[in-house]
Short mmCIF file of C-alpha atoms in Angstrom, two decimals:
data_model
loop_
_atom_site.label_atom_id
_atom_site.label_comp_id
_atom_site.label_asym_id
_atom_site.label_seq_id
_atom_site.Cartn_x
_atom_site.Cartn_y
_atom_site.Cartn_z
CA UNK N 1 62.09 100.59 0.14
CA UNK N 2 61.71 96.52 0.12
CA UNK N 3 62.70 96.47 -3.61
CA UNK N 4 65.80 98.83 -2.54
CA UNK N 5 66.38 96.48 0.44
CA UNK N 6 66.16 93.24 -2.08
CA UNK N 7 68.95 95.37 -4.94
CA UNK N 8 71.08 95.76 -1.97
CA UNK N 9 70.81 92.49 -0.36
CA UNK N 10 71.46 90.83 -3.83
CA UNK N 11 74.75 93.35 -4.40
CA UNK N 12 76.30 92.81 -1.25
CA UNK N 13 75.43 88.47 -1.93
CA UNK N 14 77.52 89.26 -5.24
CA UNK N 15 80.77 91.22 -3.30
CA UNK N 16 80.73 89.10 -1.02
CA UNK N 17 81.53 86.20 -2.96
CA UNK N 18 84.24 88.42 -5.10
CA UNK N 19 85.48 89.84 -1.73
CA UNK N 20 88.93 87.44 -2.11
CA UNK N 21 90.21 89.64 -4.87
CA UNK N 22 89.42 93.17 -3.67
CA UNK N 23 89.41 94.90 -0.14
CA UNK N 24 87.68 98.08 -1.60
CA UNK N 25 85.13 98.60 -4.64
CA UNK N 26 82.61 101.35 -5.45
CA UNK N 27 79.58 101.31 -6.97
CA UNK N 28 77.61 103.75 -8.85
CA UNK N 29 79.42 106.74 -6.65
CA UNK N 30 79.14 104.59 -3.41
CA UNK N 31 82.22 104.35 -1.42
CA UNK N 32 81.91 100.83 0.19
CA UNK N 33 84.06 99.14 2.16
CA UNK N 34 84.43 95.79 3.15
CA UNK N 35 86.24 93.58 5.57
CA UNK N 36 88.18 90.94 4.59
CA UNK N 37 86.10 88.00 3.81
CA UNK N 38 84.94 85.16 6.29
CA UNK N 39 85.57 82.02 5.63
CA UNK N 40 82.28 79.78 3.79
CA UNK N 41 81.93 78.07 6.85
CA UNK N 42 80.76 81.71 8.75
CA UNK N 43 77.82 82.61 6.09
CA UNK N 44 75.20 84.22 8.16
CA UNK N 45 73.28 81.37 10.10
CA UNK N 46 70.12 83.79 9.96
CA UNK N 47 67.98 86.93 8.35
CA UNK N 48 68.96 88.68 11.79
CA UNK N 49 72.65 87.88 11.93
CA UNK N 50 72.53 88.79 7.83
CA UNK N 51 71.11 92.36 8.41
CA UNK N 52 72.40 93.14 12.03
CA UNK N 53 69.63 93.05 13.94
CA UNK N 54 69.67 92.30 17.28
CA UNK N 55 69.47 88.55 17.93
CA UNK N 56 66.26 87.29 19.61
CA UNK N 57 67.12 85.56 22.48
CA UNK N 58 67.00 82.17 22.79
CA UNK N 59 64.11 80.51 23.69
CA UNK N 60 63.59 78.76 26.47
CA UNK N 61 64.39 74.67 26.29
CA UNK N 62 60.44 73.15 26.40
CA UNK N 63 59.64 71.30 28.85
CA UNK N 64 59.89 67.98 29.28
CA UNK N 65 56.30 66.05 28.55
CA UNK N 66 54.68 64.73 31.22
CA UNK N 67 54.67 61.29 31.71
CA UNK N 68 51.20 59.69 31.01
CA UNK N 69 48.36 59.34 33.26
CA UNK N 70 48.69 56.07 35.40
CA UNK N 71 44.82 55.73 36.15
CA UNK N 72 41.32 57.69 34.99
CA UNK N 73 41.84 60.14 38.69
CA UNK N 74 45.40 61.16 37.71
CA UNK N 75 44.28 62.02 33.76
CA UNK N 76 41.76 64.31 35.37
CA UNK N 77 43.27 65.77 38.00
CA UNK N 78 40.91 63.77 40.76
CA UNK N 79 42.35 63.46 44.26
CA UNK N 80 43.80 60.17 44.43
CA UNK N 81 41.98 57.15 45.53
CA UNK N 82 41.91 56.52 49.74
CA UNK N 83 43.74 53.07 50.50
CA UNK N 84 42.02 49.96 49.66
CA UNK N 85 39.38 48.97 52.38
CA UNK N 86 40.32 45.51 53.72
CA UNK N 87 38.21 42.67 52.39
CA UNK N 88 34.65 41.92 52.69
CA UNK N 89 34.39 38.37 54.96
CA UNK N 90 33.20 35.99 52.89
CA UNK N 91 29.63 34.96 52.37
CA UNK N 92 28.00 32.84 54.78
CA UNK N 93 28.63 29.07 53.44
CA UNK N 94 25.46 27.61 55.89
CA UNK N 95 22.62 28.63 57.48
CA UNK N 96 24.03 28.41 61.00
CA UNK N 97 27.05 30.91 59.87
CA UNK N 98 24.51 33.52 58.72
CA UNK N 99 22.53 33.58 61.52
CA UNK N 100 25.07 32.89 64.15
CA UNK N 101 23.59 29.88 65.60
CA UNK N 102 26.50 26.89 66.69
CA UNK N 103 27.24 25.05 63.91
CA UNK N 104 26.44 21.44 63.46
CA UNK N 105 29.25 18.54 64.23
CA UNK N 106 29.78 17.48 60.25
CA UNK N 107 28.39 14.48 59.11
CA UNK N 108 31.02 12.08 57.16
CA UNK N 109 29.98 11.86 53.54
CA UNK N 110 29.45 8.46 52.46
CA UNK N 111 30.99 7.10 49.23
CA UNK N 112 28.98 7.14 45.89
CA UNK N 113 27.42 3.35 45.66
CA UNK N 114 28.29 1.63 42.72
CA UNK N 115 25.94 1.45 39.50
CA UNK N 116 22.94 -0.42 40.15
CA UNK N 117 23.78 -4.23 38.81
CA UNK N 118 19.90 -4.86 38.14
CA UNK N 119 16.01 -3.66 38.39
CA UNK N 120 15.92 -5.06 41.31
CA UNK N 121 19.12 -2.96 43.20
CA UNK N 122 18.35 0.29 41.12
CA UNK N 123 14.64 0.53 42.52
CA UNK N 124 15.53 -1.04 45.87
CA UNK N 125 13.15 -4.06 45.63
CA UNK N 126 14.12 -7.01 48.55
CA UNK N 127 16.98 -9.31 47.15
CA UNK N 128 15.65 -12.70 47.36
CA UNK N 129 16.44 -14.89 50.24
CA UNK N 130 19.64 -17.22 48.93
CA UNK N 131 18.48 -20.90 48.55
CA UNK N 132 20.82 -23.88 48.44
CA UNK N 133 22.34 -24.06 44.95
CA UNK N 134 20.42 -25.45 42.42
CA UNK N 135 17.00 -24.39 43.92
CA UNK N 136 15.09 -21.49 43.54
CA UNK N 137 11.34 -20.20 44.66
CA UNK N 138 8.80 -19.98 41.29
CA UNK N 139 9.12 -16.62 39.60
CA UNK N 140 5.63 -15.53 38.79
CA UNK N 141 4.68 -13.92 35.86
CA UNK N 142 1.54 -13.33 33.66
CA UNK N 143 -1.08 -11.27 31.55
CA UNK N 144 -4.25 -10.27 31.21
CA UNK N 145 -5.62 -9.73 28.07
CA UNK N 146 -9.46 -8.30 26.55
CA UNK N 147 -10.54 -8.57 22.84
CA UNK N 148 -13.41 -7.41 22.04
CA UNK N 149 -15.48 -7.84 18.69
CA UNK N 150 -19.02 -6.65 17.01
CA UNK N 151 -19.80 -8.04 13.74
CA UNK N 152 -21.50 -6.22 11.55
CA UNK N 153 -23.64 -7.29 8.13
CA UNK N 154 -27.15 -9.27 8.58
CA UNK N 155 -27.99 -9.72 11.35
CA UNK N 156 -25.64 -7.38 13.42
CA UNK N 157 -24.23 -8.79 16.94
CA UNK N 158 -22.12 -8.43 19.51
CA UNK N 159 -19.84 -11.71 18.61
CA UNK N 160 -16.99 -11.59 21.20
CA UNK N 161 -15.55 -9.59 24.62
CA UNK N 162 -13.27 -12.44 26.07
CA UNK N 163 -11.43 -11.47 29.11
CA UNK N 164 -7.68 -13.64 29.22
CA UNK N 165 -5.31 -13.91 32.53
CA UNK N 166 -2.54 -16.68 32.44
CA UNK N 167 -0.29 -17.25 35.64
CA UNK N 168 2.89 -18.69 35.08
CA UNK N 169 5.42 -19.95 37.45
CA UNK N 170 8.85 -21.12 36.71
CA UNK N 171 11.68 -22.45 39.28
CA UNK N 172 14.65 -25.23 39.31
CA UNK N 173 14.18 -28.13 42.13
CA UNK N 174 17.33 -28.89 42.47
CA UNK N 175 19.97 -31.43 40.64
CA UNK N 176 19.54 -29.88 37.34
CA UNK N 177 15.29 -30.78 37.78
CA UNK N 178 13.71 -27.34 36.12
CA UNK N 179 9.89 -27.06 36.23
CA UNK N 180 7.20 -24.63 34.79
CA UNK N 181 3.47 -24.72 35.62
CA UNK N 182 0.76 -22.61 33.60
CA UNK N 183 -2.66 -21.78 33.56
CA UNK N 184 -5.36 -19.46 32.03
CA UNK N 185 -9.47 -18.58 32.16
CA UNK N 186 -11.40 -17.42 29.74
CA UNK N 187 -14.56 -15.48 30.47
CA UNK N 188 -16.73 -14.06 27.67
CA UNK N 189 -19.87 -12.45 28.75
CA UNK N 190 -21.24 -12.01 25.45
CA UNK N 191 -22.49 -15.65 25.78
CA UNK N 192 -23.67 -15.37 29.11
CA UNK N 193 -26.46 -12.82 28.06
CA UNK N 194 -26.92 -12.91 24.47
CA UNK N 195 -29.66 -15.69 22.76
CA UNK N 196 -28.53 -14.96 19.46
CA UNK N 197 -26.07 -18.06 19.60
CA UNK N 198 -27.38 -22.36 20.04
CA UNK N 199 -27.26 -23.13 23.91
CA UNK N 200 -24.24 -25.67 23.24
CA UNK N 201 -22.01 -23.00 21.69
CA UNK N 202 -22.90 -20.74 25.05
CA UNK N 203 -22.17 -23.30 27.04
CA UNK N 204 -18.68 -23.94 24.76
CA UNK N 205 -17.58 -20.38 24.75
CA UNK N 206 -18.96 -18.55 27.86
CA UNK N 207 -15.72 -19.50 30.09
CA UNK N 208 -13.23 -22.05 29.82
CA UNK N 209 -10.31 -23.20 31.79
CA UNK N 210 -6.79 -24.38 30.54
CA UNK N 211 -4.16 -25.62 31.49
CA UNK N 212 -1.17 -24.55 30.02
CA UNK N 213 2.42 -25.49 29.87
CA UNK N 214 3.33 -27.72 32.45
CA UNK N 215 6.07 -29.81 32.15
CA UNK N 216 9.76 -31.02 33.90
CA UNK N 217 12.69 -30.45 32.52
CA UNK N 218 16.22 -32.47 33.09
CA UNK N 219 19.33 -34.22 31.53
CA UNK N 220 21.16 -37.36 31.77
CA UNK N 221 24.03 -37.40 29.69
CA UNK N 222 23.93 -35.70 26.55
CA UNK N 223 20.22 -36.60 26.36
CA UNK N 224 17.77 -33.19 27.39
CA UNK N 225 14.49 -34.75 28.60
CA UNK N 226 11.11 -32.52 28.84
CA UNK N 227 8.29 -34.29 30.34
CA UNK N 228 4.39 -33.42 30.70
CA UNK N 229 2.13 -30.41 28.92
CA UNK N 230 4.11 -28.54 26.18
CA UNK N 231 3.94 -26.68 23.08
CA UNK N 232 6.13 -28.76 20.09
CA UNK N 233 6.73 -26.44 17.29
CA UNK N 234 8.22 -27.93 14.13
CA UNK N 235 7.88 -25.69 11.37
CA UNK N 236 9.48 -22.86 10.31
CA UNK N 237 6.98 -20.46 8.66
CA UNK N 238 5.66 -17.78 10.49
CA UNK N 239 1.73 -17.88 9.78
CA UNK N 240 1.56 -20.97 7.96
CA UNK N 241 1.37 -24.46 9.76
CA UNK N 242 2.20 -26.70 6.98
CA UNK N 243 5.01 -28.20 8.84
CA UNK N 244 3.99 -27.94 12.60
CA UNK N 245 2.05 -31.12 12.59
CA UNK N 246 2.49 -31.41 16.16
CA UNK N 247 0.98 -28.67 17.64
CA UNK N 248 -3.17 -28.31 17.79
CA UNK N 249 -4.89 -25.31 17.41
CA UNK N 250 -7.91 -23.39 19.37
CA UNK N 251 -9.86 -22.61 15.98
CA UNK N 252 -12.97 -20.88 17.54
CA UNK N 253 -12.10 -17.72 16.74
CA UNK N 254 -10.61 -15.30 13.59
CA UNK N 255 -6.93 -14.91 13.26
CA UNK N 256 -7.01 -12.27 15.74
CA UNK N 257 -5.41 -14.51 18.84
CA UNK N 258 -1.37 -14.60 19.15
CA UNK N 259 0.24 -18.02 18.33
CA UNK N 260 0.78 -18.55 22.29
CA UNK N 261 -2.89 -17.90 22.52
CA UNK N 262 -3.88 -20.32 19.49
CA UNK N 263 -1.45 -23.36 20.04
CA UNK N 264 -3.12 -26.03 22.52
CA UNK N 265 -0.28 -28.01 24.22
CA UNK N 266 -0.17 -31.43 24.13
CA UNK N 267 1.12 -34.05 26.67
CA UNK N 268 4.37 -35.58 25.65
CA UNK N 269 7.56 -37.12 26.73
CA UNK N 270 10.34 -35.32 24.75
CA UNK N 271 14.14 -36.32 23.87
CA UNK N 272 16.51 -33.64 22.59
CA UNK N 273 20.68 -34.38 21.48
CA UNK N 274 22.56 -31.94 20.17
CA UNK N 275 25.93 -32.41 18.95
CA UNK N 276 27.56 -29.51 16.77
CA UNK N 277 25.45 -28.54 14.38
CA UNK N 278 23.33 -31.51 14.38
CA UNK N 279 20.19 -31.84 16.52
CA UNK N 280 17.77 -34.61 17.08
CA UNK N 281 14.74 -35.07 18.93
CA UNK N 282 12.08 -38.03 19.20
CA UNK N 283 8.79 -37.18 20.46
CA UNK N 284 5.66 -39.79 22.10
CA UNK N 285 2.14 -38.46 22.84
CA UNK N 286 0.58 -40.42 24.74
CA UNK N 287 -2.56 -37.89 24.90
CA UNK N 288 -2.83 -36.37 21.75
CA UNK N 289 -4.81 -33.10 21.74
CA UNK N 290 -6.72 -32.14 18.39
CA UNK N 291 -7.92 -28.94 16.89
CA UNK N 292 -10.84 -26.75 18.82
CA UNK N 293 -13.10 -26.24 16.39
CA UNK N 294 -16.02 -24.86 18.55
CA UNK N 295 -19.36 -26.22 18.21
CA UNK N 296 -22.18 -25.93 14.81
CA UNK N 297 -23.67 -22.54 15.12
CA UNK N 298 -20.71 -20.58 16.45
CA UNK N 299 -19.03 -17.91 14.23
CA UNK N 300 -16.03 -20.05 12.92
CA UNK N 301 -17.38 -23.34 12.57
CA UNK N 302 -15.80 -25.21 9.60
CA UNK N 303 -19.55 -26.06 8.18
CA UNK N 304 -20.56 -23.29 5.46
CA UNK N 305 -19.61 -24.93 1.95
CA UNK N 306 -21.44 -28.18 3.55
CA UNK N 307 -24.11 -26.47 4.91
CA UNK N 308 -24.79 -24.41 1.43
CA UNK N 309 -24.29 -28.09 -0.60
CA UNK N 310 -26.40 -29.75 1.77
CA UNK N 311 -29.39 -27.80 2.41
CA UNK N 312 -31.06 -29.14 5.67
CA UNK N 313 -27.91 -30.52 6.95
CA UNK N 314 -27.02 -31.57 10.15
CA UNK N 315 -24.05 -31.57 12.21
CA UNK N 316 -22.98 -34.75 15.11
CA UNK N 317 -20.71 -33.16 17.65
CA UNK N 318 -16.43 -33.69 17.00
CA UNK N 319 -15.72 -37.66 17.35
CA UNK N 320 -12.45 -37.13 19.34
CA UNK N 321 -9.87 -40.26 19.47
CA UNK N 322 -9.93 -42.44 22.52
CA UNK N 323 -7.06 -41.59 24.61
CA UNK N 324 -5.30 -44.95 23.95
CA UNK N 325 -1.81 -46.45 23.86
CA UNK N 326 -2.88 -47.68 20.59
CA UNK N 327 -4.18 -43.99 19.41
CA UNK N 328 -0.56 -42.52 20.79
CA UNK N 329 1.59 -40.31 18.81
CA UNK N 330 5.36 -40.63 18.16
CA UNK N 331 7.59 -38.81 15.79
CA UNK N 332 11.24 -38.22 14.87
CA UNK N 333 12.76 -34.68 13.54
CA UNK N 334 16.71 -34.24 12.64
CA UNK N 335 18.25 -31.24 11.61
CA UNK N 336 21.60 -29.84 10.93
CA UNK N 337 23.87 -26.83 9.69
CA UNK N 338 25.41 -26.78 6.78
CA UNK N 339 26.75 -23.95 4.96
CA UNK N 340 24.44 -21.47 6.53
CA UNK N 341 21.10 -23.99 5.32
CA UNK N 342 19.23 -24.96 8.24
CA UNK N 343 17.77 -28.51 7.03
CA UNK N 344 15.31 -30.83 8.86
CA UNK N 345 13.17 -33.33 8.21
CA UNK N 346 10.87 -35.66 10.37
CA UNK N 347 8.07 -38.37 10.16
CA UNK N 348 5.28 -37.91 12.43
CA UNK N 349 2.84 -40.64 13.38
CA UNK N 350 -0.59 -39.67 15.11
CA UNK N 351 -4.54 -38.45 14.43
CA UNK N 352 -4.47 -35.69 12.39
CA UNK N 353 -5.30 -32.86 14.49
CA UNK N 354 -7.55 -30.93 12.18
CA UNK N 355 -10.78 -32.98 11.74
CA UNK N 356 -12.31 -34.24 8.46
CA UNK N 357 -16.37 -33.94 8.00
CA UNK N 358 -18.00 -37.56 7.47
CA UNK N 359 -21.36 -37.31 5.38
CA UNK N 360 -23.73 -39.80 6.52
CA UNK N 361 -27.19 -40.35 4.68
CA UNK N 362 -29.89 -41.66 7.63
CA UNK N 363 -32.94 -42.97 6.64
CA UNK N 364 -35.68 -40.64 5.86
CA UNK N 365 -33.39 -38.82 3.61
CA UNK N 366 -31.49 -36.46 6.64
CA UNK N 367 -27.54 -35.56 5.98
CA UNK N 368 -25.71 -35.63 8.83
CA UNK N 369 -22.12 -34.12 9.13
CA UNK N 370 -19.64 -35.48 11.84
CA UNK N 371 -16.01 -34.56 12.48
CA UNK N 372 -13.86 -37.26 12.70
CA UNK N 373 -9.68 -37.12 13.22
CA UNK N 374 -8.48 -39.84 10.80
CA UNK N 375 -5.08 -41.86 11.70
CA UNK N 376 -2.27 -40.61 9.48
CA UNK N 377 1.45 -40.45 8.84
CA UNK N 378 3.46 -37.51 7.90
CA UNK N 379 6.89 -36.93 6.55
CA UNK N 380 8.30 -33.73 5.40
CA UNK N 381 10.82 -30.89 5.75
CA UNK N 382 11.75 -27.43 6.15
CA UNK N 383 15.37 -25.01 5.30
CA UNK N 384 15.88 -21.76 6.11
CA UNK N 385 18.66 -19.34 5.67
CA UNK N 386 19.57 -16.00 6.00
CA UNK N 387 20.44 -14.07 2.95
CA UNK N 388 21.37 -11.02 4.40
CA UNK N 389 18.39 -8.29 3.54
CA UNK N 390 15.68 -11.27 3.90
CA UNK N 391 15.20 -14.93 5.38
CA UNK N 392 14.37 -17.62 3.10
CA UNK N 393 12.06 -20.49 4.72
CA UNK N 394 10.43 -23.03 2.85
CA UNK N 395 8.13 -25.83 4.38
CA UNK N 396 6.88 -28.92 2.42
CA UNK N 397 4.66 -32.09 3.99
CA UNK N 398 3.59 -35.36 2.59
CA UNK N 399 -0.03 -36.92 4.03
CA UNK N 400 -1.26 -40.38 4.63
CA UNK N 401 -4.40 -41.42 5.50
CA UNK N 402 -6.70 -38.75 5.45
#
């Protein structure tokens, strides 16, 4: 029946489309009879309309989609939210809100001070009192220092355990008069209870008293005047003191001390001028201080090549100068600037401050050693300059009289 159903489907196609030129036509005995044609534009829309059957009805128009959820309840069919609960107070900003209690009257909030200006203001030490211009209260400062030393070898002994404090006090007097006053004690006990050292270099090295830098300072002019104790340094090489033929020396120990510690000051009257890059300065001693070089038997005493040469020797105790007008020193330094070279040179008149051992023959054969400071003159000079990645410094000294 379908293949039937196809034949026929396909004939009726084929008369159709021929159906302009006949209004009747048989086929194979079949009487069929058509109606005049339709126009192309009424072909059958559909397999029902083609083979009569009844036309489904139409189906309904869909629905429109629902819009999309708004929120999570909505999506999944949740009764909607209630209304918002009003808002929470806010959280207690003090203790007294929390708790109820009356509330304290507000205390103003004072402005943020300003950065501390000095030690003084940030760690709210006393200012000091104002004084009239141009004078001011000492300012104290110090240090207290221990070195201790064993030495070790034949025979082994305790050989040092020095206890250092230095005051120092520094303050203007008024009309441009600047003073600074200095002093320190030694105390060593290792030559208070040991017998392995001569009684006269316990009695040198046990304690000792100094006095330090002490001095004036003021100007007249264009002249800078520094009068009493002071440390004079004129060379220029750290270490070496080739050109500081000024300052003496405390020699009774190694090279442990610091040059503050080893330098003795001496008592002078000092002129300064400076001008540019020129600088003079004249120097007078009238008490010249010399090298400490301890007494014979202590550790550093300058006597072992003598002492090995001369077997049986003896040594006379240091032969100071007199302090004289006549044994005064006096010297004259200049330096200046030029082209980055620092140049100086000076001539120095005075007792050399590091003593020279006399050998004296007595009779009966005895050697006796004493340590005399000869009177000398010195000139030299010294450069230095700065190259950048190094300093160069270079010293050089001519003697007399020693």
């Amino acid at each position: 029946m379908y293949f039937k159903r196809v034949a026929l489907t396909s004939c009726i196609v084929t008369l159709s489309l021929c159906a302009q030129a006949r209004a009747e036509s048989t086929l194979d005995g079949v009487e069929l009879r058509f109606a005049q044609a339709k126009p192309q534009a009424e072909l059958p829309m559909s397999r029902d309309e083609l083979f009569g059957a009844p036309a489904k009805a139409a189906p309904k128009p869909k629905a429109a989609a629902p819009a999309e959820p708004a929120s999570r309840d909505e999506l999944f069919g949740r009764p909607k939210a209630k209304p918002a609960a009003p808002d929470k107070p806010a959280s207690p900003a003090t203790r007294e809100e929390l708790f109820g209690t009356p509330a304290k009257p507000a205390t103003p909030v004072a402005p943020s001070p300003p950065h501390p200006a000095s030690s003084d203001e940030l760690f709210a030490k006393p200012a000091p009192q104002t004084a009239p211009e141009g004078i001011g209260g000492p300012k104290w400062s110090g240090f207290f220092n221990e070195t201790v030393a064993y030495t070790y070898g034949s025979p082994n002994h305790w050989s040092r355990a020095v206890s250092r404090l230095q005051i120092t006090g520094q303050g203007a007097l008024g009309g441009g008069l600047k003073y600074k006053v200095s002093a320190r004690v030694d105390v060593d006990p290792v030559y208070m209870s040991n017998d392995f050292y001569p009684e006269r270099v316990q009695e040198d090295q046990e304690h000792d008293f100094f006095l330090r830098e002490n001095y004036l300072d003021f100007s007249a002019g264009a002249l800078d005047f520094r009068v009493g104790r002071q440390q004079i340094v004129w060379g220029e090489v750290v270490g070496l003191f080739f050109a500081d033929v000024v300052s003496a020396r405390d020699m009774r120990e190694f090279i442990l001390p610091g040059f503050d510690i080893m330098r003795i000051p001496q008592w002078a009257a000092r002129a300064e001028y400076f001008h540019d890059d020129f600088h003079a300065e004249v120097i007078w001693l009238p008490l010249q201080s010399v090298d400490d070089i301890g007494k014979p038997g202590s550790d550093f005493y300058p006597s072992g090549q003598m002492a090995e040469l001369t077997p049986g020797a003896r040594f006379a105790s240091h032969d100071e100068p007199d302090n004289t007008l006549s044994n005064s020193a006096y010297g004259l330094r200049l330096n200046t600037l030029v082209s980055g070279w620092d140049l100086a040179a000076f001539y120095y008149r005075s007792h050399a401050t590091n003593p020279v051992f006399y050998r004296e023959v007595l009779a009966g054969g005895d050697v006796v050693f004493t340590p005399r400071n000869d009177r000398i003159w010195q000139v030299g000079s010294t450069l230095s300059k700065d190259l950048g990645d190094f300093v160069l410094r270079a010293e050089a000294v001519f003697t007399s009289g020693q």
